[in-house]
Amino acid sequence: MDKTLRRINLKKANVARSDTIRYINRQIVLNYVREKEPISRAEISHETALQRSTVSLIVEDLKNQGLVYEIEGESTGGRPPTLLKLRAAGCIAIGVDLGTAQTTVATGDLVGRVLRREAFPTDPDLKVTFQRIVTAIQNFIASEPAIEGIGISLPGLVDAETGTALFIPHFKWRDWSIADELAKATGMPVSVDNDANAAALAELWLGRPEIRDVRDFILVLVEEGLGTGIIFDGQVYHGMVGGAGEFGHMTIGRGAPVACAAGSDECWEAFASERAALARYSSLQSSTTEEIKFP
């Protein structure tokens, strides 16, 4: 069937304006520099089918923003080519990993190097934890003027499109507009996603070569709970309101060693999470102790 007849969600449809197209092309060029550096403008133009003039304009913009820089390549007999490389320290982001036991706030550059880090216990009181996050971010912003934005990962169901934490089972937090609240408190753009999705994206961008070169994979994140991050064609697959990777609560049996965050002893999380492994270990230790005491 002709793709022009594909059914779309009209409530969420956005027209591709000229500034939108420029933004997309800019991201494409920056990604080519990041993944294939050093690379020439001509190579980018050939790979992307963008006009040479368009690539040159985008490159100049990226250079002015301090995101890329030029080096001289090796000559093959004529004039040495001008190649582009990523200026890793030119752009810094703040990452927030809100875990069930500990929250970590850190700054990092474009190649994933952690520059500064601060950690504190996650308080079950949402307001307390949120204020600690804001304070840590504000301290980082005050000492580092090159920060461009904030990303936060959460252990639960997240609607990444709206930046809303729909449900964090461990704390029973619901409908938390974390992206909006954090943006208002810090003045920075904020992206929010589920922790397994964030981990999968990190593997795609910064993992071992055998992972970075794969366009389709599923990452299983085993911690206090259990979740999956799904990568399809080099992109995180979120599904409806971010629920695509919520396999941890899929029923696989009965009588797990612990209950999951939702209270079930039949789901994958209850059988295979970190808490389940510790419960089994504790049970084995108790059995060994009993055998020693009462041979």
CSV table of C-alpha atoms in Angstrom, one decimal:
chain,number,residue,atom,x,y,z
A,1,MET,CA,0.0,0.0,0.0
A,2,ASP,CA,1.2,3.5,-0.8
A,3,LYS,CA,2.9,5.0,2.3
A,4,THR,CA,0.9,8.2,1.8
A,5,LEU,CA,-2.2,6.3,2.9
A,6,ARG,CA,-0.6,5.2,6.2
A,7,ARG,CA,-2.9,6.0,9.1
A,8,ILE,CA,-1.3,8.5,11.5
A,9,ASN,CA,-2.4,9.9,14.9
A,10,LEU,CA,-3.7,13.3,13.9
A,11,LYS,CA,-3.7,14.6,17.5
A,12,LYS,CA,0.1,14.2,17.7
A,13,ALA,CA,1.0,14.9,14.0
A,14,ASN,CA,3.4,17.8,13.5
A,15,VAL,CA,4.1,19.5,10.1
A,16,ALA,CA,7.7,19.4,9.0
A,17,ARG,CA,8.6,23.1,8.9
A,18,SER,CA,11.8,24.4,7.5
A,19,ASP,CA,13.4,24.8,10.9
A,20,THR,CA,12.4,21.2,11.8
A,21,ILE,CA,14.2,19.9,8.6
A,22,ARG,CA,17.3,22.0,9.5
A,23,TYR,CA,17.3,20.5,13.0
A,24,ILE,CA,17.0,16.9,11.6
A,25,ASN,CA,19.8,17.5,9.1
A,26,ARG,CA,22.0,19.0,11.8
A,27,GLN,CA,21.5,15.9,13.9
A,28,ILE,CA,22.4,13.7,11.0
A,29,VAL,CA,25.6,15.5,10.2
A,30,LEU,CA,26.6,15.6,13.9
A,31,ASN,CA,26.0,11.9,14.2
A,32,TYR,CA,28.1,11.1,11.1
A,33,VAL,CA,31.0,13.1,12.6
A,34,ARG,CA,30.6,11.4,15.9
A,35,GLU,CA,30.5,7.9,14.6
A,36,LYS,CA,32.9,8.1,11.6
A,37,GLU,CA,35.4,10.7,12.6
A,38,PRO,CA,37.6,11.9,11.1
A,39,ILE,CA,35.3,12.5,8.1
A,40,SER,CA,35.2,15.1,5.3
A,41,ARG,CA,32.3,17.2,4.2
A,42,ALA,CA,32.3,15.4,0.8
A,43,GLU,CA,32.0,12.0,2.5
A,44,ILE,CA,29.1,13.3,4.6
A,45,SER,CA,27.4,14.7,1.5
A,46,HIS,CA,27.8,11.4,-0.3
A,47,GLU,CA,26.6,9.3,2.6
A,48,THR,CA,23.6,11.4,3.4
A,49,ALA,CA,22.6,12.6,-0.1
A,50,LEU,CA,22.6,16.2,1.3
A,51,GLN,CA,23.9,18.9,-0.9
A,52,ARG,CA,27.5,20.0,-0.4
A,53,SER,CA,26.3,23.5,0.3
A,54,THR,CA,23.9,22.3,3.0
A,55,VAL,CA,26.5,20.2,4.7
A,56,SER,CA,29.0,23.1,4.7
A,57,LEU,CA,26.4,25.5,6.3
A,58,ILE,CA,25.6,22.9,9.0
A,59,VAL,CA,29.3,22.2,9.6
A,60,GLU,CA,30.0,25.9,10.0
A,61,ASP,CA,27.2,26.2,12.5
A,62,LEU,CA,28.5,23.2,14.5
A,63,LYS,CA,32.0,24.7,14.4
A,64,ASN,CA,30.7,28.0,15.8
A,65,GLN,CA,29.0,26.2,18.6
A,66,GLY,CA,32.2,24.4,19.4
A,67,LEU,CA,30.9,20.9,18.7
A,68,VAL,CA,33.2,20.0,15.8
A,69,TYR,CA,36.7,21.1,14.7
A,70,GLU,CA,38.9,20.6,11.6
A,71,ILE,CA,42.1,18.6,11.2
A,72,GLU,CA,44.3,18.1,8.2
A,73,GLY,CA,44.2,14.6,6.7
A,74,GLU,CA,46.9,12.7,4.9
A,75,SER,CA,47.6,13.7,1.3
A,76,THR,CA,47.3,11.2,-1.5
A,77,GLY,CA,49.2,13.2,-3.9
A,78,GLY,CA,47.3,16.5,-4.0
A,79,ARG,CA,46.1,19.0,-1.4
A,80,PRO,CA,45.6,17.4,2.0
A,81,PRO,CA,41.8,16.9,2.8
A,82,THR,CA,40.2,18.8,5.6
A,83,LEU,CA,38.5,16.4,8.0
A,84,LEU,CA,36.0,16.9,10.8
A,85,LYS,CA,36.2,15.6,14.4
A,86,LEU,CA,33.9,15.9,17.4
A,87,ARG,CA,35.0,18.3,20.1
A,88,ALA,CA,34.1,16.0,23.0
A,89,ALA,CA,34.5,18.6,25.7
A,90,GLY,CA,32.6,21.3,23.8
A,91,CYS,CA,29.2,20.2,25.1
A,92,ILE,CA,28.3,18.9,28.6
A,93,ALA,CA,25.1,17.4,29.8
A,94,ILE,CA,23.8,16.5,33.3
A,95,GLY,CA,22.6,13.0,33.9
A,96,VAL,CA,20.4,11.9,36.8
A,97,ASP,CA,20.0,8.3,37.6
A,98,LEU,CA,17.1,8.0,40.2
A,99,GLY,CA,17.4,4.5,41.7
A,100,THR,CA,15.4,2.8,44.3
A,101,ALA,CA,18.2,3.0,46.9
A,102,GLN,CA,20.5,5.8,45.5
A,103,THR,CA,20.3,8.7,43.2
A,104,THR,CA,23.3,9.8,41.2
A,105,VAL,CA,23.7,13.2,39.5
A,106,ALA,CA,26.7,13.6,37.2
A,107,THR,CA,28.1,15.7,34.3
A,108,GLY,CA,29.4,14.1,31.2
A,109,ASP,CA,30.7,15.0,27.7
A,110,LEU,CA,29.8,13.9,24.2
A,111,VAL,CA,31.9,10.7,24.4
A,112,GLY,CA,30.4,9.6,27.7
A,113,ARG,CA,33.2,10.6,30.1
A,114,VAL,CA,31.9,11.3,33.6
A,115,LEU,CA,33.4,14.7,34.7
A,116,ARG,CA,31.7,15.2,38.1
A,117,ARG,CA,29.5,13.0,40.2
A,118,GLU,CA,27.3,13.3,43.3
A,119,ALA,CA,25.2,10.6,45.0
A,120,PHE,CA,22.8,10.5,47.8
A,121,PRO,CA,20.1,8.1,49.2
A,122,THR,CA,16.8,8.2,47.4
A,123,ASP,CA,14.2,9.4,49.9
A,124,PRO,CA,10.7,7.8,49.6
A,125,ASP,CA,9.3,11.3,49.9
A,126,LEU,CA,9.1,12.6,46.3
A,127,LYS,CA,9.5,16.2,47.3
A,128,VAL,CA,12.6,15.6,49.3
A,129,THR,CA,14.3,13.6,46.5
A,130,PHE,CA,13.3,16.2,43.9
A,131,GLN,CA,14.7,19.0,45.9
A,132,ARG,CA,18.0,17.2,46.4
A,133,ILE,CA,18.2,16.6,42.7
A,134,VAL,CA,17.5,20.3,42.0
A,135,THR,CA,20.2,21.4,44.5
A,136,ALA,CA,22.8,19.1,43.0
A,137,ILE,CA,22.0,20.3,39.4
A,138,GLN,CA,22.1,24.0,40.4
A,139,ASN,CA,25.5,23.4,42.0
A,140,PHE,CA,26.8,21.8,38.7
A,141,ILE,CA,25.3,24.6,36.6
A,142,ALA,CA,27.0,27.3,38.8
A,143,SER,CA,30.4,25.8,38.3
A,144,GLU,CA,30.1,24.7,34.6
A,145,PRO,CA,28.8,27.2,32.1
A,146,ALA,CA,28.9,24.8,29.1
A,147,ILE,CA,26.0,22.6,30.3
A,148,GLU,CA,23.4,22.1,27.5
A,149,GLY,CA,20.7,20.0,29.1
A,150,ILE,CA,19.5,17.4,31.6
A,151,GLY,CA,18.6,13.7,31.1
A,152,ILE,CA,17.0,11.7,33.9
A,153,SER,CA,16.3,7.9,34.1
A,154,LEU,CA,13.6,6.5,36.4
A,155,PRO,CA,12.8,3.0,37.6
A,156,GLY,CA,9.3,2.7,36.3
A,157,LEU,CA,6.8,3.4,33.6
A,158,VAL,CA,7.7,6.7,31.8
A,159,ASP,CA,6.0,8.5,29.0
A,160,ALA,CA,9.2,10.0,27.4
A,161,GLU,CA,7.1,12.1,24.9
A,162,THR,CA,5.5,14.1,27.7
A,163,GLY,CA,8.3,13.7,30.3
A,164,THR,CA,5.9,12.2,32.8
A,165,ALA,CA,6.6,9.4,35.3
A,166,LEU,CA,3.4,7.5,35.1
A,167,PHE,CA,4.2,5.0,37.8
A,168,ILE,CA,7.3,4.3,39.9
A,169,PRO,CA,6.3,1.0,41.6
A,170,HIS,CA,8.9,0.9,44.4
A,171,PHE,CA,7.8,4.3,45.8
A,172,LYS,CA,4.2,4.2,44.5
A,173,TRP,CA,4.7,7.6,42.8
A,174,ARG,CA,2.2,8.3,40.1
A,175,ASP,CA,1.7,11.0,37.3
A,176,TRP,CA,4.8,13.0,38.2
A,177,SER,CA,5.5,15.7,35.6
A,178,ILE,CA,9.2,15.5,36.2
A,179,ALA,CA,10.4,17.1,32.9
A,180,ASP,CA,8.3,20.2,33.4
A,181,GLU,CA,9.1,20.6,37.1
A,182,LEU,CA,12.8,20.1,36.6
A,183,ALA,CA,12.9,22.5,33.6
A,184,LYS,CA,11.2,25.2,35.6
A,185,ALA,CA,13.5,24.7,38.6
A,186,THR,CA,16.7,24.7,36.6
A,187,GLY,CA,16.0,26.6,33.3
A,188,MET,CA,17.4,23.7,31.3
A,189,PRO,CA,15.8,21.5,28.7
A,190,VAL,CA,15.0,18.1,30.2
A,191,SER,CA,14.6,14.6,28.7
A,192,VAL,CA,13.2,11.7,30.8
A,193,ASP,CA,13.0,8.0,30.2
A,194,ASN,CA,12.8,4.6,31.8
A,195,ASP,CA,16.1,3.3,33.3
A,196,ALA,CA,16.3,0.2,31.0
A,197,ASN,CA,15.7,2.4,27.9
A,198,ALA,CA,18.4,4.8,29.1
A,199,ALA,CA,20.8,1.9,29.6
A,200,ALA,CA,20.0,0.5,26.2
A,201,LEU,CA,20.7,3.9,24.6
A,202,ALA,CA,24.0,4.1,26.4
A,203,GLU,CA,25.0,0.7,25.1
A,204,LEU,CA,24.1,1.8,21.6
A,205,TRP,CA,26.1,5.0,21.7
A,206,LEU,CA,28.9,4.1,24.1
A,207,GLY,CA,29.1,0.4,24.5
A,208,ARG,CA,31.5,-2.2,23.1
A,209,PRO,CA,31.9,-2.2,19.3
A,210,GLU,CA,29.9,-5.4,18.9
A,211,ILE,CA,26.9,-3.6,20.5
A,212,ARG,CA,27.4,-0.2,18.9
A,213,ASP,CA,27.4,-1.8,15.4
A,214,VAL,CA,24.1,-3.6,16.1
A,215,ARG,CA,20.9,-1.7,15.1
A,216,ASP,CA,18.4,-4.1,16.8
A,217,PHE,CA,18.8,-5.6,20.3
A,218,ILE,CA,17.1,-5.9,23.6
A,219,LEU,CA,18.9,-5.1,26.9
A,220,VAL,CA,17.7,-6.7,30.1
A,221,LEU,CA,18.4,-4.5,33.2
A,222,VAL,CA,18.5,-6.5,36.4
A,223,GLU,CA,18.4,-4.4,39.6
A,224,GLU,CA,16.0,-4.0,42.4
A,225,GLY,CA,13.4,-4.7,39.7
A,226,LEU,CA,13.7,-6.0,36.2
A,227,GLY,CA,13.1,-4.3,32.9
A,228,THR,CA,14.1,-4.3,29.2
A,229,GLY,CA,15.2,-1.6,26.8
A,230,ILE,CA,14.3,-2.3,23.1
A,231,ILE,CA,16.4,-0.9,20.3
A,232,PHE,CA,14.9,-1.1,16.8
A,233,ASP,CA,16.9,0.3,13.8
A,234,GLY,CA,19.1,2.3,16.1
A,235,GLN,CA,16.3,3.9,18.1
A,236,VAL,CA,14.7,3.3,21.5
A,237,TYR,CA,11.3,1.6,20.9
A,238,HIS,CA,8.9,3.1,23.5
A,239,GLY,CA,5.5,1.7,22.4
A,240,MET,CA,2.3,3.1,23.8
A,241,VAL,CA,3.0,5.6,26.6
A,242,GLY,CA,6.4,4.0,27.1
A,243,GLY,CA,5.2,0.5,28.0
A,244,ALA,CA,7.0,-1.4,25.3
A,245,GLY,CA,9.9,-2.7,27.5
A,246,GLU,CA,7.8,-3.5,30.6
A,247,PHE,CA,8.5,-7.3,30.4
A,248,GLY,CA,9.4,-7.5,34.0
A,249,HIS,CA,5.8,-8.0,35.0
A,250,MET,CA,5.1,-10.7,32.5
A,251,THR,CA,3.7,-13.8,34.2
A,252,ILE,CA,6.1,-16.8,33.9
A,253,GLY,CA,5.3,-19.1,36.8
A,254,ARG,CA,4.2,-19.2,40.5
A,255,GLY,CA,5.8,-19.1,43.9
A,256,ALA,CA,8.7,-16.8,43.2
A,257,PRO,CA,11.1,-16.2,46.2
A,258,VAL,CA,10.0,-12.6,46.5
A,259,ALA,CA,7.0,-10.4,45.4
A,260,CYS,CA,7.6,-7.9,42.6
A,261,ALA,CA,7.1,-4.2,43.2
A,262,ALA,CA,3.4,-4.6,42.3
A,263,GLY,CA,3.0,-7.4,44.8
A,264,SER,CA,2.9,-10.5,42.4
A,265,ASP,CA,4.9,-13.7,43.0
A,266,GLU,CA,4.3,-14.9,39.4
A,267,CYS,CA,6.2,-12.4,37.2
A,268,TRP,CA,9.7,-12.4,35.7
A,269,GLU,CA,10.9,-9.7,38.2
A,270,ALA,CA,9.8,-11.8,41.1
A,271,PHE,CA,11.9,-14.7,39.9
A,272,ALA,CA,14.9,-13.0,38.4
A,273,SER,CA,15.5,-9.6,40.0
A,274,GLU,CA,18.4,-8.7,42.3
A,275,ARG,CA,16.1,-9.1,45.3
A,276,ALA,CA,15.1,-12.6,44.1
A,277,ALA,CA,18.7,-13.7,43.8
A,278,LEU,CA,19.5,-12.3,47.3
A,279,ALA,CA,16.4,-14.1,48.7
A,280,ARG,CA,17.6,-17.4,47.2
A,281,TYR,CA,21.1,-16.9,48.5
A,282,SER,CA,19.7,-16.1,52.0
A,283,SER,CA,17.6,-19.2,51.9
A,284,LEU,CA,20.6,-21.4,50.9
A,285,GLN,CA,22.7,-19.8,53.7
A,286,SER,CA,20.0,-20.6,56.2
A,287,SER,CA,19.8,-24.2,55.0
A,288,THR,CA,23.6,-24.6,55.3
A,289,THR,CA,23.5,-23.2,58.9
A,290,GLU,CA,20.8,-25.6,59.9
A,291,GLU,CA,22.7,-28.5,58.6
A,292,ILE,CA,25.8,-27.5,60.5
A,293,LYS,CA,23.8,-27.0,63.7
A,294,PHE,CA,21.8,-30.2,63.4
A,295,PRO,CA,23.8,-32.8,61.4
